[in-house]
Amino acid sequence: MKVFFKKAAIGVITLALAITTVFNTAAAAQANQPYTWSKAAGGTTGDYIADSYDNISSGHVFESVTQERLLDILSSKGNYYIVFGSAKLKTSQTILSTINKEAKKDGITKIYYFDPYLDGYQLDITKSDTVFKTANGTSVNELWNRITALLPSEEPIKSYNSTDTLLFSYNSESTAKINAYYSFKDSDTYNEKAATAGVAQVFRGGNASGNVVASSTRTDFDFFKRVFNASATYFNYNNGVTDPLGNRTGAASTEIFTDGDKSGFALHQVNFAELIDLLNSPGDHLIFFGASWCHNTQAIIGSVARKAKEYGYDKIYVYDTTLGNQLTFGTGADINKVTASSSAFNSRNSVNTENGNGNISYLYGELAKYFGNFTTENNSKQNNSISYYPNGDLNGTLTSTAPWADGDNKNAIRLQLPFLISYNKDKAEPVTKQWLHKNTANDGTYTEYMLELAWVLKAPNAVAAEGTIDGLRKVDFAQEAVAALDNVLKPDKYGVTLSKTGKYTFKAAKVGYKNHKAFTVKVTNAGGPTGKLKITLTGSGSKYFKLSNTTIKA
């Protein structure tokens, strides 16, 4: 049976060596759920890959990425291993554990995993005839077109089908770009020996033997620095013209993140399926809703990252309610320069009853169910909500009742970007903390902190700008917003605790028999970072035992 651990600020001390067979009960539980967004019976671990695949446990080599992060990887220097697959597919359930096993054997540390079914169920962006479309009628297939525009048109992309699982080695600077690949198709019969050999060949640049080609990585920091600095520059430059409204700085270059933010960087973007998996896992989770194309997000995300670092958080999960990248980058020397931005693929738009546009809103609608009766500006003012087809059934009944009204078939409570919450599935109200401005009228209404970077930076034109928000000048509203991050991010208490204390006695063992079962202690740090903590073994017979770690950073 798998043991579930809270991931944030935890160190594990193991006092003996052991070999353990792990049965993936979480994956089996999820397989029995009718939809990927259904609440998982028994919960999850918060590791989406381990929870979704049989025979893959924590410590695997895969990192699930959004369409936006995939585009960043495909337009970056390095040799990357990428797999297209989905937990819903027989091919992926069959082959992914083989890929993981061989990668570990060959010292491959990172394989980026992309699921073309953006909901993990039916929203297949590879299909040119898909019925799913945005509020303005744009097909979600355009998100796939953005990916394939960076890939070679020949094999293996030419014959790739979304029911396949495709592993490939990618280097944007090589002539071929895809230097080796292994494709497992729905019609293929699995042979472990042949599959292992095929995967191993990918890791050797297409050769049957020889040296392994190391895997490159694009960190969370690399991604956020690139896309947010570029998009903030695009928005704020304003052709060098000072904005009299005080909403744009006019600066030729804007840096939201600098190299000084790299150490302890906690922001991590997740896709829809990953977020649903996280929401089914135990413990407190910090979730920031924001988008790279969104100038309101650009205004505060740097402050969120720095606050997270100050308080020692391992992860702040970032979710974009738009389904894919809305930025257009240049090429060549302008590869890091954004030339266009939009929010076309936003799932927070209601369905148009006349033409069916916006039918992707069910992703937001099903997600919002997890948050209970949470507070938003629109809901508190009773002026906007999101209609959607429950469970993405386009032949079903569209929701139509406002969340604040009596009746069934209710729309989803609408949030705006940016939005920050603390979430715990086991609480009566799962959204335990929120980042909102309570209006001075004290009438139960709130205003969300939709800021501009110029206000946060107190740019001269923002200071001089007219207009107020609930009686506050724009720059004062922004300073309140930065301080109010503590309402969610500042720990309620400080201290280091151990999951087990006191005396522990191992049973007698005989020479030549297998090692004792590992004794594990979870170390939880609540509050700011402590730096390195030293771990030592003492007591009678301590020399016969071995620590898994002699230091941890809590």
XYZ file of C-alpha atoms in Angstrom:
554
model
C 0.000 0.000 0.000
C 1.354 3.416 -0.897
C 2.035 5.886 1.901
C 0.932 9.450 1.156
C 3.261 12.271 2.193
C 2.741 16.009 2.176
C 5.310 17.406 -0.263
C 5.997 20.948 0.994
C 9.048 21.463 3.230
C 9.497 17.796 4.141
C 12.633 15.740 4.642
C 12.625 11.946 5.038
C 15.097 10.148 7.285
C 15.435 6.414 6.645
C 17.196 4.411 9.332
C 17.689 1.199 7.377
C 18.003 -0.008 3.817
C 15.011 -1.827 2.382
C 13.580 -3.035 -0.905
C 9.837 -2.497 -1.075
C 7.253 -3.491 -3.665
C 4.776 -0.641 -4.153
C 1.285 -1.265 -5.479
C -0.145 1.767 -7.200
C -3.511 1.876 -5.455
C -4.000 5.519 -6.440
C -3.766 4.696 -10.147
C -6.264 1.876 -9.704
C -8.629 4.188 -7.835
C -8.428 6.837 -10.539
C -9.057 4.243 -13.243
C -12.424 3.559 -11.647
C -13.476 7.209 -11.781
C -15.910 8.047 -14.598
C -14.103 11.287 -15.448
C -10.595 12.572 -14.835
C -12.044 15.477 -12.855
C -14.139 13.257 -10.569
C -13.152 13.176 -6.911
C -10.783 10.245 -6.398
C -11.972 7.690 -3.892
C -9.269 7.396 -1.249
C -7.488 10.501 -2.491
C -4.224 10.855 -4.380
C -0.585 11.564 -3.520
C -0.389 14.802 -5.519
C 2.109 13.194 -7.930
C 0.000 13.072 -11.072
C 2.174 10.610 -13.005
C 2.535 8.169 -10.104
C -1.172 8.449 -9.334
C -2.223 7.859 -12.944
C 0.081 5.064 -14.116
C 0.439 1.495 -12.944
C 3.975 0.385 -12.076
C 5.268 3.949 -11.760
C 5.910 5.304 -8.274
C 7.288 8.581 -6.966
C 10.859 9.297 -7.986
C 10.140 8.752 -11.686
C 11.850 10.767 -14.428
C 8.732 12.379 -15.904
C 7.685 15.993 -15.554
C 4.245 16.814 -16.903
C 4.170 20.097 -18.815
C 1.506 22.422 -20.155
C 1.268 23.349 -23.815
C 2.940 26.637 -22.921
C 5.894 24.989 -21.206
C 6.251 22.565 -24.114
C 6.536 25.479 -26.538
C 9.207 26.993 -24.296
C 11.188 23.732 -24.350
C 10.845 23.290 -28.108
C 12.234 26.787 -28.694
C 15.166 26.452 -26.274
C 18.723 25.206 -26.683
C 19.599 21.732 -25.434
C 18.863 18.041 -25.922
C 15.442 17.248 -24.492
C 13.574 13.984 -24.107
C 9.844 14.401 -24.651
C 6.989 11.937 -24.557
C 3.491 12.451 -25.958
C 1.098 10.253 -24.038
C -2.013 10.116 -21.884
C -3.068 8.111 -18.849
C -6.312 7.308 -20.682
C -4.417 5.423 -23.406
C -3.611 1.721 -23.449
C -0.340 2.504 -25.230
C 0.828 4.887 -22.507
C -0.232 2.610 -19.645
C 1.747 -0.171 -21.335
C 4.958 1.582 -22.299
C 5.582 4.432 -19.839
C 6.925 2.209 -17.061
C 9.394 0.684 -19.545
C 10.563 4.173 -20.532
C 10.932 5.139 -16.881
C 12.901 1.995 -16.024
C 15.311 2.326 -18.947
C 15.773 6.071 -18.371
C 16.799 5.455 -14.769
C 19.161 2.701 -15.834
C 20.801 5.017 -18.381
C 21.020 8.017 -16.045
C 18.391 10.080 -17.873
C 17.084 12.459 -15.233
C 14.286 14.271 -17.040
C 11.658 13.391 -19.636
C 8.996 16.006 -20.352
C 5.521 14.512 -20.603
C 2.785 16.183 -22.646
C -0.807 14.969 -22.857
C -2.606 16.184 -26.021
C -5.920 15.457 -24.257
C -5.960 18.710 -22.306
C -8.666 17.468 -19.942
C -7.112 13.989 -19.734
C -10.328 12.598 -21.172
C -11.751 13.864 -24.479
C -10.401 17.292 -25.435
C -7.916 16.106 -28.063
C -6.173 19.120 -29.566
C -4.552 17.059 -32.355
C -7.873 16.633 -34.177
C -8.498 19.188 -36.909
C -12.212 18.336 -36.836
C -12.612 18.741 -33.072
C -15.916 20.210 -31.887
C -14.299 22.097 -29.025
C -13.813 25.790 -29.542
C -13.221 29.061 -27.750
C -15.597 31.952 -27.067
C -14.652 33.525 -30.395
C -15.033 30.239 -32.289
C -11.339 29.354 -32.592
C -10.722 25.605 -32.697
C -8.557 24.165 -29.908
C -6.643 22.432 -32.700
C -4.791 25.729 -33.092
C -2.950 24.883 -29.867
C -1.577 21.747 -31.522
C -0.665 23.693 -34.648
C 1.533 25.928 -32.508
C 3.382 22.845 -31.289
C 3.841 21.208 -34.687
C 5.067 24.513 -36.146
C 8.217 23.964 -34.073
C 8.583 20.290 -35.023
C 9.736 18.744 -38.316
C 6.903 17.792 -40.643
C 8.359 14.361 -41.475
C 8.407 11.241 -39.281
C 7.574 10.648 -36.535
C 5.261 13.681 -36.400
C 3.832 13.020 -39.865
C 2.164 9.756 -38.821
C 1.640 10.542 -35.142
C -1.842 9.794 -33.849
C -3.126 10.872 -30.443
C -3.714 7.212 -29.509
C 0.038 6.593 -29.891
C 2.663 7.075 -27.219
C 5.688 8.753 -28.746
C 9.113 9.212 -27.127
C 11.624 11.365 -28.944
C 14.928 13.170 -28.520
C 14.721 16.821 -29.535
C 17.352 19.465 -30.212
C 16.209 22.729 -31.799
C 19.731 23.459 -33.100
C 20.223 20.181 -34.950
C 19.233 19.876 -38.602
C 16.744 17.090 -38.016
C 15.528 18.470 -34.637
C 14.138 15.027 -33.767
C 17.246 12.860 -33.658
C 15.723 9.594 -32.460
C 12.293 8.323 -31.533
C 10.305 5.309 -30.388
C 6.610 5.056 -31.218
C 4.210 2.586 -29.615
C 0.944 2.429 -31.518
C -2.460 1.117 -30.544
C -2.090 -1.780 -32.969
C 1.355 -2.816 -31.663
C 1.882 -5.887 -29.504
C 4.033 -5.217 -26.465
C 7.294 -7.123 -26.218
C 9.350 -6.061 -23.217
C 12.736 -6.909 -24.691
C 12.063 -5.150 -27.991
C 10.481 -2.149 -26.286
C 13.405 -1.761 -23.891
C 15.864 -1.929 -26.792
C 13.865 0.656 -28.750
C 13.745 3.059 -25.816
C 17.449 2.570 -25.067
C 18.246 3.433 -28.679
C 16.486 6.800 -28.311
C 18.734 7.614 -25.357
C 21.776 6.845 -27.530
C 20.923 9.223 -30.336
C 19.326 6.501 -32.470
C 22.233 4.063 -32.112
C 21.819 0.496 -30.896
C 24.832 0.908 -28.607
C 27.258 3.563 -27.468
C 27.138 6.483 -25.093
C 23.938 7.851 -23.674
C 23.096 11.424 -24.682
C 22.433 13.333 -21.463
C 19.104 15.046 -20.931
C 18.868 18.832 -20.728
C 16.428 20.566 -18.407
C 14.359 23.731 -18.486
C 13.571 24.666 -14.909
C 10.475 26.402 -13.629
C 12.596 29.498 -13.160
C 13.884 29.373 -16.758
C 10.311 29.223 -18.032
C 8.808 31.935 -15.833
C 11.698 34.325 -16.337
C 11.524 34.029 -20.099
C 7.785 34.260 -20.707
C 6.879 36.791 -18.022
C 9.762 39.171 -18.662
C 9.010 39.084 -22.382
C 5.261 39.514 -22.062
C 5.605 42.294 -19.449
C 8.031 44.114 -21.732
C 5.580 43.791 -24.637
C 2.705 45.205 -22.592
C 4.528 47.982 -20.733
C 6.649 49.407 -23.556
C 3.648 51.050 -25.237
C 5.891 52.136 -28.130
C 7.855 54.251 -25.676
C 4.895 56.547 -25.046
C 4.106 57.458 -21.440
C 0.672 56.210 -20.464
C -1.305 59.108 -18.899
C -3.618 56.599 -17.199
C -0.643 55.197 -15.305
C -1.236 51.593 -16.393
C 1.967 51.060 -18.416
C 5.472 52.026 -17.422
C 6.689 52.825 -20.947
C 9.996 51.089 -20.165
C 11.843 49.538 -23.106
C 12.605 46.461 -20.997
C 10.806 45.003 -17.988
C 12.254 42.405 -15.632
C 9.770 40.699 -13.355
C 12.284 37.979 -12.527
C 16.056 38.343 -12.300
C 18.762 35.748 -11.702
C 18.579 36.678 -8.035
C 15.180 34.935 -7.909
C 16.550 31.599 -9.148
C 17.535 30.143 -5.783
C 14.491 28.954 -3.862
C 12.137 29.641 -6.766
C 8.797 28.041 -5.846
C 6.423 28.731 -8.760
C 5.415 25.633 -10.714
C 2.876 25.658 -13.541
C 0.397 22.766 -13.659
C -2.136 21.659 -16.251
C -5.788 20.786 -15.665
C -5.282 17.091 -14.910
C -2.374 17.811 -12.563
C -4.393 20.392 -10.654
C -7.328 18.004 -10.250
C -4.909 15.376 -8.934
C -3.465 17.920 -6.487
C -6.920 18.941 -5.269
C -7.592 15.309 -4.384
C -4.415 15.015 -2.287
C -4.175 15.674 1.468
C -2.714 18.764 3.110
C -2.628 22.488 2.453
C -1.858 23.627 -1.091
C -1.149 27.133 -2.328
C -2.630 27.790 -5.769
C -2.079 30.908 -7.834
C -4.313 31.484 -10.856
C -2.419 33.554 -13.382
C -1.377 33.806 -17.027
C 1.728 34.983 -18.843
C -0.357 37.021 -21.313
C -2.255 38.744 -18.466
C -0.863 42.156 -17.487
C -2.686 41.951 -14.149
C -0.818 38.715 -13.384
C 2.468 40.294 -14.457
C 1.919 42.979 -11.831
C 1.970 40.632 -8.821
C 3.568 37.306 -9.740
C 7.072 38.519 -8.905
C 5.889 39.495 -5.429
C 4.247 36.076 -4.993
C 7.505 34.317 -5.882
C 9.575 36.426 -3.504
C 7.094 35.994 -0.638
C 7.118 32.234 -1.229
C 10.903 32.234 -1.034
C 10.857 34.330 2.144
C 8.528 31.864 3.864
C 10.356 28.793 2.594
C 7.668 27.223 0.417
C 8.700 24.402 -1.861
C 5.831 24.871 -4.312
C 3.255 27.451 -5.294
C 1.124 25.802 -7.973
C 0.320 28.119 -10.877
C -2.710 27.396 -13.043
C -3.755 29.294 -16.151
C -7.453 28.970 -16.979
C -6.531 29.509 -20.619
C -5.666 26.176 -22.190
C -2.480 27.144 -23.968
C 0.077 29.762 -24.819
C -1.263 33.111 -25.972
C 2.114 34.696 -26.698
C 3.803 34.937 -30.078
C 7.595 34.988 -29.883
C 10.009 36.202 -32.501
C 12.660 34.054 -34.141
C 16.444 34.150 -34.367
C 17.852 37.000 -32.305
C 14.303 37.920 -31.245
C 13.469 34.452 -29.878
C 12.783 35.922 -26.420
C 10.768 38.854 -27.727
C 6.968 38.705 -27.585
C 5.243 40.246 -30.603
C 1.595 39.435 -29.850
C -0.662 38.412 -26.976
C -4.293 37.384 -26.456
C -6.588 35.333 -24.234
C -8.478 33.420 -26.926
C -8.380 30.009 -25.251
C -9.783 31.168 -21.927
C -12.044 28.549 -20.294
C -13.667 31.207 -18.063
C -16.109 32.309 -20.765
C -19.718 31.140 -20.820
C -21.085 29.052 -23.673
C -22.784 31.014 -26.436
C -26.215 29.416 -26.764
C -26.612 30.560 -30.375
C -23.469 29.066 -31.903
C -21.980 26.856 -29.174
C -18.790 28.883 -28.941
C -16.987 28.637 -25.620
C -17.892 24.985 -25.005
C -14.457 24.461 -23.407
C -15.854 26.188 -20.293
C -16.590 22.804 -18.713
C -12.930 22.585 -17.699
C -13.401 25.645 -15.545
C -16.850 24.567 -14.372
C -15.693 21.166 -13.154
C -12.634 22.722 -11.505
C -14.655 25.357 -9.663
C -16.761 22.634 -8.002
C -13.748 21.751 -5.873
C -13.680 25.198 -4.274
C -17.109 25.090 -2.653
C -18.719 28.427 -1.870
C -15.533 30.449 -2.262
C -15.573 34.246 -2.476
C -14.938 36.187 -5.668
C -15.658 39.735 -6.763
C -18.280 38.699 -9.313
C -20.067 36.329 -6.973
C -20.109 38.785 -4.063
C -21.593 41.444 -6.347
C -23.878 38.886 -8.031
C -23.054 40.126 -11.510
C -21.307 37.349 -13.462
C -20.882 33.562 -13.577
C -19.832 30.866 -16.059
C -22.229 28.541 -17.876
C -20.884 25.161 -18.967
C -21.817 21.635 -20.007
C -21.412 19.390 -16.939
C -18.795 16.690 -17.531
C -18.137 18.130 -20.969
C -21.236 16.451 -22.387
C -22.160 18.735 -25.286
C -25.417 16.816 -25.713
C -26.355 17.427 -22.109
C -28.074 20.366 -20.446
C -26.167 23.641 -20.263
C -26.067 25.214 -16.814
C -28.114 28.381 -16.522
C -28.786 29.255 -12.857
C -26.651 31.909 -11.155
C -24.594 30.508 -8.229
C -26.198 32.948 -5.779
C -29.761 32.107 -6.868
C -32.045 29.307 -5.721
C -32.406 26.283 -7.933
C -30.394 23.541 -9.590
C -28.186 23.408 -12.668
C -25.973 26.191 -11.361
C -23.271 28.056 -13.241
C -19.710 28.107 -11.921
C -18.562 30.865 -9.575
C -16.314 33.116 -11.634
C -12.867 34.227 -10.534
C -10.604 36.691 -12.342
C -6.851 36.629 -12.836
C -4.776 36.875 -10.742
C -6.254 34.919 -7.842
C -4.468 33.302 -4.878
C -5.876 30.725 -2.469
C -4.872 28.151 0.112
C -6.761 24.883 -0.331
C -7.315 21.820 1.838
C -9.741 19.169 0.618
C -10.509 17.927 4.110
C -11.818 21.236 5.443
C -15.529 22.076 5.541
C -14.764 25.008 3.236
C -11.799 23.771 1.159
C -10.646 27.292 0.241
C -9.193 28.191 3.625
C -7.494 31.489 2.738
C -8.044 34.049 -0.024
C -6.413 37.178 -1.400
C -9.165 39.795 -1.753
C -9.960 43.416 -0.887
C -13.016 43.780 1.345
C -14.947 46.812 0.176
C -15.300 49.732 2.602
C -19.096 49.666 2.243
C -18.970 46.517 4.411
C -21.907 45.141 2.440
C -20.469 41.700 1.758
C -18.840 42.690 -1.533
C -15.186 42.323 -2.448
C -12.799 43.589 -5.107
C -10.140 41.338 -6.601
C -6.612 42.673 -6.857
C -6.417 43.240 -10.592
C -3.351 45.455 -10.665
C -0.900 46.970 -13.099
C 2.852 46.640 -12.713
C 3.186 50.429 -12.953
C 1.072 50.731 -9.784
C 3.147 48.174 -7.896
C 6.405 49.860 -8.945
C 4.970 53.305 -8.152
C 5.955 54.557 -11.586
C 5.730 58.388 -11.771
C 2.823 58.288 -14.222
C 0.963 55.836 -11.956
C 1.502 58.054 -8.909
C 0.152 61.052 -10.833
C -2.753 59.149 -12.408
C -6.313 60.040 -11.528
C -8.910 57.551 -10.442
C -9.425 55.399 -7.371
C -10.436 51.852 -6.454
C -12.785 51.718 -3.483
C -11.449 55.095 -2.362
C -7.769 54.180 -2.736
C -5.359 55.624 -5.266
C -4.143 53.018 -7.718
C -0.639 52.886 -6.233
C -2.071 52.601 -2.708
C -4.399 49.808 -3.793
C -1.365 48.017 -5.232
C 0.679 48.412 -2.039
C -2.242 47.009 -0.053
C -2.382 44.058 -2.469
C 1.315 43.234 -2.006
C 0.968 43.387 1.788
C -2.238 41.310 1.631
C -0.323 38.381 0.114
C 0.597 37.627 3.713
C -3.054 36.836 4.414
C -2.524 33.673 2.363
C 1.216 33.065 2.310
C 2.408 33.927 5.811
C 2.508 30.737 7.908
C 0.131 30.577 10.861
C 2.861 29.124 13.027
C 6.573 28.387 12.984
C 8.493 25.311 14.077
C 10.023 21.975 13.089
C 8.148 18.805 14.022
C 8.842 15.078 13.655
C 6.212 12.533 12.680
C 7.737 10.022 15.110
C 9.639 10.598 18.343
C 10.871 8.514 21.258
C 12.464 5.101 21.336
C 12.256 2.636 18.461
C 13.566 -0.931 18.698
C 14.282 -2.981 15.586
C 13.468 -6.669 15.748
C 16.359 -9.100 15.850
C 17.779 -10.039 12.452
C 19.853 -12.939 11.172
C 22.980 -12.644 9.035
C 22.264 -13.337 5.372
C 18.581 -12.386 5.532
C 17.110 -9.357 3.879
C 17.478 -5.903 5.431
C 15.046 -4.553 7.962
C 12.083 -2.591 6.755
C 13.065 1.062 6.643
C 12.043 3.210 9.596
C 10.954 6.566 8.234
C 10.560 9.890 10.007
C 8.889 12.854 8.329
C 10.339 16.245 9.211
C 7.912 19.130 8.683
C 8.957 22.769 8.800
C 6.212 25.353 9.328
C 7.435 28.854 8.588
C 10.554 30.292 7.039
C 13.538 28.254 5.824
C 15.941 26.959 8.485
C 18.872 26.272 6.214
C 20.605 22.884 6.391
C 19.780 20.638 9.325
C 22.291 17.974 10.347
C 21.079 14.436 11.050
C 23.070 11.989 13.187
C 22.591 8.487 14.559
C 23.371 7.811 18.211
C 22.817 5.008 20.643
C 23.843 1.412 21.065
C 24.434 -0.328 17.754
C 24.052 2.848 15.656
C 27.058 1.846 13.538
C 25.013 -1.000 12.078
C 22.454 1.351 10.558
C 22.627 3.823 7.714
C 20.874 7.163 7.170
C 19.348 7.926 3.782
C 20.390 11.571 4.293
C 22.813 13.215 6.694
C 21.445 16.701 6.049
C 18.137 18.140 4.947
C 17.056 21.623 4.020
C 13.840 22.466 5.812
